[in-house]
Tab-separated table of C-alpha atoms in Angstrom:
chain	number	residue	atom	x	y	z
G	3	UNK	CA	38.326	-14.159	-5.696
G	4	UNK	CA	38.171	-13.698	-9.425
G	5	UNK	CA	34.724	-15.361	-9.605
G	6	UNK	CA	32.490	-13.791	-12.196
G	7	UNK	CA	29.083	-13.006	-10.814
G	8	UNK	CA	26.007	-14.063	-12.708
G	9	UNK	CA	23.554	-11.419	-13.765
G	10	UNK	CA	20.064	-12.107	-15.035
G	11	UNK	CA	18.302	-9.620	-17.249
G	12	UNK	CA	14.525	-9.942	-17.587
G	13	UNK	CA	12.581	-8.055	-20.244
G	14	UNK	CA	9.817	-9.136	-22.597
G	15	UNK	CA	11.389	-7.124	-25.422
G	16	UNK	CA	13.962	-9.411	-27.030
G	17	UNK	CA	15.599	-6.557	-28.936
G	18	UNK	CA	16.108	-4.660	-25.718
G	19	UNK	CA	17.579	-7.761	-24.105
G	20	UNK	CA	20.217	-7.895	-26.839
G	21	UNK	CA	20.935	-4.221	-26.480
G	22	UNK	CA	21.281	-4.440	-22.712
G	23	UNK	CA	23.414	-7.545	-22.969
G	24	UNK	CA	25.894	-5.546	-25.041
G	25	UNK	CA	25.666	-2.633	-22.657
G	26	UNK	CA	26.244	-4.764	-19.579
G	27	UNK	CA	29.202	-6.471	-21.158
G	28	UNK	CA	31.002	-3.163	-20.535
G	29	UNK	CA	30.790	-3.665	-16.770
G	30	UNK	CA	34.316	-3.769	-15.340
G	31	UNK	CA	33.651	-6.894	-13.274
G	32	UNK	CA	32.625	-8.747	-16.453
G	33	UNK	CA	29.641	-10.636	-14.998
G	34	UNK	CA	28.189	-13.598	-16.844
G	35	UNK	CA	25.056	-12.206	-18.433
G	36	UNK	CA	21.948	-14.323	-18.808
G	37	UNK	CA	18.640	-13.190	-20.238
G	38	UNK	CA	15.010	-14.194	-19.868
G	39	UNK	CA	12.037	-12.829	-21.750
G	40	UNK	CA	9.313	-13.844	-19.296
G	41	UNK	CA	8.774	-13.946	-15.560
G	42	UNK	CA	8.273	-17.712	-15.333
G	43	UNK	CA	11.436	-18.316	-17.369
G	44	UNK	CA	13.411	-16.024	-15.065
G	45	UNK	CA	12.029	-17.773	-11.993
G	46	UNK	CA	13.095	-21.121	-13.401
G	47	UNK	CA	16.600	-19.824	-14.088
G	48	UNK	CA	16.876	-18.392	-10.580
G	49	UNK	CA	15.872	-21.770	-9.170
G	50	UNK	CA	18.454	-23.560	-11.262
G	51	UNK	CA	21.449	-21.312	-10.680
G	52	UNK	CA	22.760	-18.862	-8.166
G	53	UNK	CA	22.675	-15.324	-9.497
G	54	UNK	CA	24.102	-12.198	-7.968
G	55	UNK	CA	21.875	-9.630	-9.632
G	56	UNK	CA	18.480	-9.529	-11.306
G	57	UNK	CA	17.575	-6.614	-13.541
G	58	UNK	CA	13.868	-6.730	-14.113
G	59	UNK	CA	11.608	-4.785	-16.435
G	60	UNK	CA	8.384	-3.841	-14.690
G	61	UNK	CA	5.905	-3.823	-17.553
G	62	UNK	CA	5.526	-7.300	-18.912
G	63	UNK	CA	2.541	-9.383	-19.967
G	64	UNK	CA	1.184	-12.176	-17.747
G	65	UNK	CA	3.613	-12.022	-14.843
G	66	UNK	CA	4.766	-8.428	-14.439
G	67	UNK	CA	7.994	-7.250	-12.907
G	68	UNK	CA	6.485	-6.399	-9.536
G	69	UNK	CA	5.107	-9.916	-9.242
G	70	UNK	CA	8.489	-11.360	-10.109
G	71	UNK	CA	10.249	-9.087	-7.625
G	72	UNK	CA	7.812	-9.912	-4.883
G	73	UNK	CA	8.427	-13.653	-5.322
G	74	UNK	CA	12.157	-13.212	-5.717
G	75	UNK	CA	12.369	-11.160	-2.547
G	76	UNK	CA	11.009	-14.052	-0.574
G	77	UNK	CA	12.582	-16.976	-2.379
G	78	UNK	CA	15.999	-15.503	-3.043
G	79	UNK	CA	16.675	-12.888	-0.364
G	80	UNK	CA	20.364	-12.856	-1.203
G	81	UNK	CA	19.723	-11.726	-4.769
G	82	UNK	CA	20.272	-8.050	-5.522
G	83	UNK	CA	17.489	-6.599	-7.602
G	84	UNK	CA	17.113	-3.696	-9.966
G	85	UNK	CA	13.720	-2.588	-11.264
G	86	UNK	CA	13.863	-1.045	-14.694
G	87	UNK	CA	11.033	0.766	-16.388
G	88	UNK	CA	10.260	3.192	-19.137
G	89	UNK	CA	7.002	4.268	-17.502
G	90	UNK	CA	7.359	7.432	-15.459
G	91	UNK	CA	4.994	6.512	-12.672
G	92	UNK	CA	5.795	7.262	-9.035
G	93	UNK	CA	3.530	4.437	-7.940
G	94	UNK	CA	5.871	1.975	-9.628
G	95	UNK	CA	8.800	3.475	-7.795
G	96	UNK	CA	7.198	3.313	-4.367
G	97	UNK	CA	5.813	-0.165	-4.960
G	98	UNK	CA	9.186	-1.410	-6.156
G	99	UNK	CA	10.990	0.044	-3.147
G	100	UNK	CA	8.303	-1.365	-0.888
G	101	UNK	CA	9.250	-4.759	-2.260
G	102	UNK	CA	12.826	-4.115	-1.268
G	103	UNK	CA	14.531	-3.601	-4.612
G	104	UNK	CA	18.049	-2.261	-4.402
G	105	UNK	CA	17.666	0.121	-7.301
G	106	UNK	CA	14.847	1.632	-9.304
G	107	UNK	CA	15.873	3.046	-12.689
G	108	UNK	CA	14.123	4.520	-15.640
G	109	UNK	CA	15.566	2.872	-18.734
G	110	UNK	CA	18.669	4.910	-19.454
G	111	UNK	CA	18.569	6.817	-22.700
G	112	UNK	CA	21.493	9.208	-22.781
G	113	UNK	CA	25.158	8.408	-22.600
G	114	UNK	CA	25.363	10.043	-19.195
G	115	UNK	CA	22.447	7.990	-17.873
G	116	UNK	CA	23.970	4.803	-19.227
G	117	UNK	CA	27.263	5.620	-17.538
G	118	UNK	CA	25.558	6.224	-14.193
G	119	UNK	CA	23.441	3.110	-14.585
G	120	UNK	CA	26.519	0.967	-15.197
G	121	UNK	CA	28.307	2.494	-12.225
G	122	UNK	CA	25.372	1.659	-9.963
G	123	UNK	CA	25.228	-1.890	-11.259
G	124	UNK	CA	28.921	-2.349	-10.747
G	125	UNK	CA	28.554	-1.104	-7.206
G	126	UNK	CA	25.721	-3.531	-6.567
G	127	UNK	CA	27.631	-6.435	-8.041
G	128	UNK	CA	30.678	-5.634	-5.999
G	129	UNK	CA	29.052	-4.850	-2.694
G	130	UNK	CA	29.821	-7.570	-0.200
G	131	UNK	CA	26.829	-9.297	1.225
G	132	UNK	CA	26.047	-9.211	4.908
G	133	UNK	CA	24.817	-12.746	5.342
G	134	UNK	CA	22.907	-12.196	2.142
G	135	UNK	CA	20.305	-9.728	3.398
G	136	UNK	CA	19.651	-6.197	2.453
G	137	UNK	CA	17.749	-3.278	3.790
G	138	UNK	CA	14.529	-1.778	2.539
G	139	UNK	CA	14.557	1.818	1.466
G	140	UNK	CA	12.037	4.652	1.742
G	141	UNK	CA	9.593	2.828	3.985
G	142	UNK	CA	8.807	3.092	7.643
G	143	UNK	CA	8.896	0.093	9.904
G	144	UNK	CA	5.114	0.151	10.186
G	145	UNK	CA	4.893	0.055	6.364
G	146	UNK	CA	7.160	-2.954	6.235
G	147	UNK	CA	5.282	-4.837	8.922
G	148	UNK	CA	1.946	-4.086	7.267
G	149	UNK	CA	3.285	-5.124	3.893
G	150	UNK	CA	4.577	-8.404	5.238
G	151	UNK	CA	1.346	-9.090	7.108
G	152	UNK	CA	-1.008	-8.117	4.286
G	153	UNK	CA	0.848	-10.400	1.909
G	154	UNK	CA	0.612	-13.203	4.495
G	155	UNK	CA	4.390	-13.478	4.477
G	156	UNK	CA	6.685	-15.200	6.893
G	157	UNK	CA	9.949	-13.476	7.678
G	158	UNK	CA	12.148	-12.140	10.420
G	159	UNK	CA	12.853	-8.420	10.466
G	160	UNK	CA	16.070	-7.299	12.056
G	161	UNK	CA	15.993	-3.644	12.964
G	162	UNK	CA	18.955	-1.597	14.021
G	163	UNK	CA	18.818	1.769	15.713
G	164	UNK	CA	22.264	3.112	16.536
G	165	UNK	CA	23.760	0.546	18.853
G	166	UNK	CA	20.414	-1.163	19.477
G	167	UNK	CA	19.149	-4.191	17.631
G	168	UNK	CA	15.708	-5.726	17.633
G	169	UNK	CA	13.965	-8.533	15.841
G	170	UNK	CA	10.365	-9.055	14.851
G	171	UNK	CA	9.166	-12.465	13.793
G	172	UNK	CA	6.303	-12.641	11.305
G	173	UNK	CA	4.630	-15.917	10.506
G	174	UNK	CA	1.882	-16.320	7.896
G	175	UNK	CA	0.987	-12.650	8.056
G	176	UNK	CA	0.931	-12.277	11.843
G	177	UNK	CA	3.499	-10.835	14.205
G	178	UNK	CA	4.332	-13.715	16.541
G	179	UNK	CA	7.270	-12.485	18.578
G	180	UNK	CA	9.707	-9.647	19.061
G	181	UNK	CA	12.951	-9.139	20.879
G	182	UNK	CA	14.798	-5.964	21.793
G	183	UNK	CA	17.603	-6.041	24.324
G	184	UNK	CA	16.244	-7.843	27.344
G	185	UNK	CA	12.619	-7.380	26.289
G	186	UNK	CA	10.556	-9.977	24.442
G	187	UNK	CA	7.030	-10.109	23.048
G	188	UNK	CA	4.808	-7.019	23.017
G	189	UNK	CA	7.073	-4.803	25.155
G	190	UNK	CA	9.898	-5.515	22.735
G	191	UNK	CA	7.634	-4.749	19.769
G	192	UNK	CA	6.681	-1.417	21.362
G	193	UNK	CA	10.287	-0.602	22.066
G	194	UNK	CA	11.297	-1.283	18.461
G	195	UNK	CA	8.441	0.763	17.043
G	196	UNK	CA	9.358	3.677	19.265
G	197	UNK	CA	12.677	3.997	17.440
G	198	UNK	CA	12.400	6.881	15.051
G	199	UNK	CA	15.151	5.921	12.662
G	200	UNK	CA	17.289	2.970	11.807
G	201	UNK	CA	17.815	0.240	9.286
G	202	UNK	CA	15.907	-2.872	8.295
G	203	UNK	CA	16.964	-6.275	7.154
G	204	UNK	CA	14.656	-9.034	6.124
G	205	UNK	CA	15.871	-12.447	7.227
G	206	UNK	CA	14.342	-15.832	6.491
G	207	UNK	CA	11.348	-16.895	8.544
G	208	UNK	CA	11.787	-19.047	11.616
G	209	UNK	CA	8.672	-21.232	11.630
G	210	UNK	CA	9.760	-22.951	14.840
G	211	UNK	CA	9.801	-19.637	16.759
G	212	UNK	CA	7.465	-19.817	19.721
G	213	UNK	CA	4.527	-17.429	19.511
G	214	UNK	CA	4.423	-14.923	22.370
G	215	UNK	CA	2.252	-12.271	20.684
G	216	UNK	CA	-1.308	-13.406	20.160
G	217	UNK	CA	-2.947	-10.175	19.008
G	218	UNK	CA	-3.688	-9.507	15.357
G	219	UNK	CA	-1.078	-7.337	13.699
G	220	UNK	CA	-3.605	-4.520	13.251
G	221	UNK	CA	-4.517	-4.472	16.905
G	222	UNK	CA	-0.889	-4.693	17.849
G	223	UNK	CA	0.105	-1.766	15.634
G	224	UNK	CA	-2.775	0.362	16.875
G	225	UNK	CA	-2.070	-0.340	20.527
G	226	UNK	CA	1.600	0.245	20.052
G	227	UNK	CA	0.990	3.549	18.257
G	228	UNK	CA	-1.285	4.577	21.095
G	229	UNK	CA	1.225	3.588	23.773
G	230	UNK	CA	4.000	5.464	21.990
G	231	UNK	CA	1.835	8.575	21.582
G	232	UNK	CA	0.917	8.501	25.256
G	233	UNK	CA	4.506	8.033	26.310
G	234	UNK	CA	5.622	10.922	24.135
G	235	UNK	CA	2.815	13.100	25.432
G	236	UNK	CA	3.873	12.360	29.009
G	237	UNK	CA	7.441	13.198	28.091
G	238	UNK	CA	6.226	16.371	26.387
G	239	UNK	CA	7.912	15.297	23.182
G	240	UNK	CA	7.343	16.371	19.619
G	241	UNK	CA	4.200	17.722	18.114
G	242	UNK	CA	1.794	14.894	18.754
G	243	UNK	CA	-1.570	16.122	17.532
G	244	UNK	CA	-4.296	16.615	20.098
G	245	UNK	CA	-6.358	13.451	20.105
G	246	UNK	CA	-9.866	13.148	21.367
G	247	UNK	CA	-10.066	10.603	24.150
G	248	UNK	CA	-12.817	8.819	22.190
G	249	UNK	CA	-10.792	8.195	19.062
G	250	UNK	CA	-8.479	5.640	20.706
G	251	UNK	CA	-11.546	3.772	21.954
G	252	UNK	CA	-12.994	3.680	18.478
G	253	UNK	CA	-9.774	2.291	17.122
G	254	UNK	CA	-10.239	-0.815	19.257
G	255	UNK	CA	-13.347	-1.899	17.352
G	256	UNK	CA	-13.018	-5.263	15.641
G	257	UNK	CA	-11.994	-4.939	12.015
G	258	UNK	CA	-11.023	-1.302	12.108
G	259	UNK	CA	-7.678	-0.208	10.763
G	260	UNK	CA	-7.815	3.507	11.319
G	261	UNK	CA	-10.044	6.275	12.598
G	262	UNK	CA	-9.985	9.866	11.453
G	263	UNK	CA	-12.326	12.481	12.902
G	264	UNK	CA	-12.548	16.020	11.534
G	265	UNK	CA	-14.467	19.132	12.421
G	266	UNK	CA	-15.373	21.634	9.737
G	267	UNK	CA	-12.930	24.509	9.633
G	268	UNK	CA	-10.692	22.673	12.080
G	269	UNK	CA	-7.191	24.031	12.178
G	270	UNK	CA	-4.185	21.876	12.887
G	271	UNK	CA	-3.891	18.128	12.506
G	272	UNK	CA	-7.056	15.994	12.495
G	273	UNK	CA	-7.819	13.568	15.297
G	274	UNK	CA	-6.593	10.201	14.131
G	275	UNK	CA	-5.470	6.739	15.158
G	276	UNK	CA	-3.726	4.140	13.044
G	277	UNK	CA	-2.736	6.527	10.266
G	278	UNK	CA	0.773	7.531	9.417
G	279	UNK	CA	-0.290	10.466	7.294
G	280	UNK	CA	-3.648	11.672	8.644
G	281	UNK	CA	-3.374	14.966	6.810
G	282	UNK	CA	-3.405	13.296	3.411
G	283	UNK	CA	-6.344	11.098	4.356
G	284	UNK	CA	-8.183	14.120	5.747
G	285	UNK	CA	-7.705	15.948	2.444
G	286	UNK	CA	-9.036	13.021	0.461
G	287	UNK	CA	-12.001	12.665	2.835
G	288	UNK	CA	-12.956	16.327	2.580
G	289	UNK	CA	-12.587	16.235	-1.175
G	290	UNK	CA	-14.866	13.186	-1.369
G	291	UNK	CA	-17.447	14.653	0.995
G	292	UNK	CA	-17.499	17.831	-1.094
G	293	UNK	CA	-17.744	15.911	-4.352
G	294	UNK	CA	-20.763	13.870	-3.358
G	295	UNK	CA	-22.548	16.680	-1.558
G	296	UNK	CA	-22.228	18.739	-4.707
G	297	UNK	CA	-23.541	15.807	-6.737
G	298	UNK	CA	-26.561	15.562	-4.495
G	299	UNK	CA	-27.320	19.227	-5.145
G	300	UNK	CA	-27.360	18.474	-8.853
G	301	UNK	CA	-29.446	15.307	-8.782
G	302	UNK	CA	-31.635	16.159	-5.750
G	303	UNK	CA	-30.877	12.912	-3.911
G	304	UNK	CA	-31.095	14.366	-0.426
G	305	UNK	CA	-28.376	14.664	2.200
G	306	UNK	CA	-25.274	12.500	1.871
G	307	UNK	CA	-25.541	9.869	4.600
G	308	UNK	CA	-22.583	7.638	4.058
G	309	UNK	CA	-19.887	6.729	1.571
G	310	UNK	CA	-18.489	3.216	1.481
G	311	UNK	CA	-15.592	1.968	-0.571
G	312	UNK	CA	-14.121	-1.490	-0.851
G	313	UNK	CA	-10.686	-2.175	-2.210
G	314	UNK	CA	-7.906	-4.717	-2.358
G	315	UNK	CA	-6.002	-3.172	0.535
G	316	UNK	CA	-8.688	-1.865	2.828
G	317	UNK	CA	-12.267	-0.767	2.919
G	318	UNK	CA	-13.337	2.744	3.769
G	319	UNK	CA	-16.390	4.447	5.130
G	320	UNK	CA	-17.062	8.170	5.300
G	321	UNK	CA	-19.856	9.363	7.495
G	322	UNK	CA	-20.883	12.214	9.742
G	323	UNK	CA	-22.231	12.669	13.216
G	324	UNK	CA	-23.329	16.163	14.139
G	325	UNK	CA	-20.648	18.405	12.788
G	326	UNK	CA	-17.957	15.728	12.983
G	327	UNK	CA	-16.886	13.987	9.807
G	328	UNK	CA	-15.353	10.544	10.016
G	329	UNK	CA	-13.143	8.584	7.711
G	330	UNK	CA	-12.857	4.982	8.885
G	331	UNK	CA	-10.547	2.333	7.489
G	332	UNK	CA	-11.604	-1.295	7.677
G	333	UNK	CA	-10.043	-4.646	6.937
G	334	UNK	CA	-10.407	-5.459	3.254
G	335	UNK	CA	-11.938	-8.835	4.111
G	336	UNK	CA	-15.101	-7.130	5.405
G	337	UNK	CA	-18.137	-6.831	3.168
G	338	UNK	CA	-19.884	-3.538	2.439
G	339	UNK	CA	-22.716	-4.616	4.714
G	340	UNK	CA	-20.307	-5.362	7.557
G	341	UNK	CA	-18.602	-2.018	7.038
G	342	UNK	CA	-22.023	-0.332	7.152
G	343	UNK	CA	-22.974	-2.106	10.372
G	344	UNK	CA	-19.681	-1.425	12.081
G	345	UNK	CA	-19.764	2.212	11.023
G	346	UNK	CA	-23.118	2.498	12.798
G	347	UNK	CA	-21.485	1.007	15.873
G	348	UNK	CA	-18.725	3.596	15.699
G	349	UNK	CA	-21.260	6.409	15.524
G	350	UNK	CA	-23.148	4.983	18.476
G	351	UNK	CA	-19.963	4.818	20.507
G	352	UNK	CA	-19.053	8.330	19.479
G	353	UNK	CA	-22.462	9.603	20.474
G	354	UNK	CA	-22.228	7.893	23.855
R	49	UNK	CA	-19.394	4.019	-18.858
R	50	UNK	CA	-15.947	3.953	-20.290
R	51	UNK	CA	-13.047	5.639	-18.568
R	52	UNK	CA	-13.613	8.825	-20.522
R	53	UNK	CA	-17.104	9.113	-19.075
R	54	UNK	CA	-19.012	8.098	-22.168
R	55	UNK	CA	-22.227	6.251	-21.404
R	56	UNK	CA	-22.076	2.958	-23.273
R	57	UNK	CA	-25.253	1.285	-22.066
R	58	UNK	CA	-28.035	2.403	-19.774
R	59	UNK	CA	-31.301	1.000	-18.559
R	60	UNK	CA	-32.633	4.199	-17.010
R	61	UNK	CA	-35.903	5.555	-18.387
R	62	UNK	CA	-35.265	7.774	-21.388
R	63	UNK	CA	-37.005	10.574	-19.513
R	64	UNK	CA	-34.097	10.703	-17.062
R	65	UNK	CA	-31.832	13.517	-18.274
R	66	UNK	CA	-28.737	12.247	-20.010
R	67	UNK	CA	-26.646	15.061	-18.570
R	68	UNK	CA	-27.399	13.880	-15.045
R	69	UNK	CA	-26.487	10.312	-15.955
R	70	UNK	CA	-23.183	11.588	-17.298
R	71	UNK	CA	-22.650	13.753	-14.244
R	72	UNK	CA	-23.142	10.798	-11.898
R	73	UNK	CA	-20.801	8.636	-13.933
R	74	UNK	CA	-18.156	11.332	-14.154
R	75	UNK	CA	-18.195	11.838	-10.393
R	76	UNK	CA	-17.844	8.118	-9.764
R	77	UNK	CA	-14.927	7.836	-12.200
R	78	UNK	CA	-13.274	10.827	-10.549
R	79	UNK	CA	-13.831	9.304	-7.103
R	80	UNK	CA	-12.087	6.082	-8.129
R	81	UNK	CA	-9.201	8.072	-9.572
R	82	UNK	CA	-8.792	10.318	-6.526
R	83	UNK	CA	-8.947	7.361	-4.148
R	84	UNK	CA	-6.222	5.673	-6.103
R	85	UNK	CA	-4.120	8.847	-6.048
R	86	UNK	CA	-4.554	8.936	-2.275
R	87	UNK	CA	-3.099	5.400	-2.101
R	88	UNK	CA	-6.549	4.008	-1.394
R	89	UNK	CA	-7.383	1.937	-4.445
R	90	UNK	CA	-11.086	1.081	-4.463
R	91	UNK	CA	-12.942	-1.411	-6.620
R	92	UNK	CA	-16.454	-0.560	-5.458
R	93	UNK	CA	-18.008	2.612	-4.140
R	94	UNK	CA	-21.423	2.961	-2.541
R	95	UNK	CA	-22.801	6.445	-1.972
R	96	UNK	CA	-25.825	6.582	0.285
R	97	UNK	CA	-28.082	9.593	0.037
R	98	UNK	CA	-31.311	9.859	1.936
R	99	UNK	CA	-33.360	8.991	-1.140
R	100	UNK	CA	-30.892	7.267	-3.438
R	101	UNK	CA	-28.099	4.732	-3.303
R	102	UNK	CA	-25.435	4.850	-6.005
R	103	UNK	CA	-23.218	1.810	-6.375
R	104	UNK	CA	-20.281	1.916	-8.761
R	105	UNK	CA	-17.952	-0.931	-9.620
R	106	UNK	CA	-14.717	-0.400	-11.412
R	107	UNK	CA	-14.281	-2.593	-14.469
R	108	UNK	CA	-11.291	-3.073	-16.700
R	109	UNK	CA	-12.469	-0.536	-19.239
R	110	UNK	CA	-14.637	1.770	-17.139
R	111	UNK	CA	-17.309	1.617	-14.484
R	112	UNK	CA	-20.757	0.149	-14.072
R	113	UNK	CA	-23.093	2.289	-11.994
R	114	UNK	CA	-26.313	1.202	-10.294
R	115	UNK	CA	-28.888	3.661	-9.049
R	116	UNK	CA	-31.442	2.471	-6.518
R	117	UNK	CA	-34.159	4.601	-4.993
R	118	UNK	CA	-34.415	4.222	-1.235
R	119	UNK	CA	-37.730	3.481	0.414
R	120	UNK	CA	-38.730	6.189	2.845
R	121	UNK	CA	-39.626	5.225	6.372
R	122	UNK	CA	-43.175	6.185	7.298
R	123	UNK	CA	-42.513	6.219	11.012
């Protein structure tokens, strides 16, 4: 009681640091305010001392705020974090929340904004910790699992759904075990993913946890999504889109992350597996098909056969078979040639 | 091409219409942008037509685009 919390403010603009230091000195709980003007410096300070709150600018040279937050999230899970930016970009917001920040704020400019900002900080400083772990906002459980796995993280997710609690253990980017009530392993994982709402907490990894789930996280998520869809269909629940019986088969192909099949003029949701928002992907696919068909008309390159894209998160192929258009998502580790080959395999399977 | 679609360097024959070169580049730049907006950031795009393959790589300041004619099968 009476302990002053330590607050670390990170911004590459030294003038702003001074200004914010003065501003934060108005906080009722009178935290000890420390400043750092670079990511590495902040990391060193966090290693050396125990801080309660980190306020981090997002746009910084060399190590940017998102990089800092991503490291901090893993190394100092008890630390509350605030992302601060002057750049009005929704991508920053979603990426910051995906990293588990407690607050995302545009740099306050008006007196009213400053007042609200300080109130939020005071609330964060004062909020009692629950074993030092916090929830993740605005993201689905599948998002969180994918994020942890893509970044090759190790952690334990504790998920609550009303009176139910489940745990998922992730080690080096793979889901190794799950527990929900009296279930363990894959059945527990399926049970947890079938919960439609709840809260998340990220706990430290447990490297000694015995591995009971041997499938890759992609395969596991796809199979689980399929099992949940089937269960809901049997129960007559919700508005599960009609899914071609072939699409689930295609989604079992090695390396594939999602399958989307569309018919021209098709009404209602597209046939899809492994996608949380198939409608958005379908729109992008149609837009891209249209764009490159129109280009071919201009440059007389002949019919569009296939589109392939490689990226840091996943690779994509767009292709057609008969009047069906496909958008296929592939692991980012695959080469363009592998994507091309596997896309052929998908078309062969579809045709058969 | 830079991000605004200006052709900076090209090795295509001068007989190839400049407006088509710009059109191809503009479509590739737009495709990168739209993919990113759809939460699908891409660093390389390959568009396969029956007689042409267009490969575009995103660079820090723009894109580099390769055009390769496809050999036709005589079967």
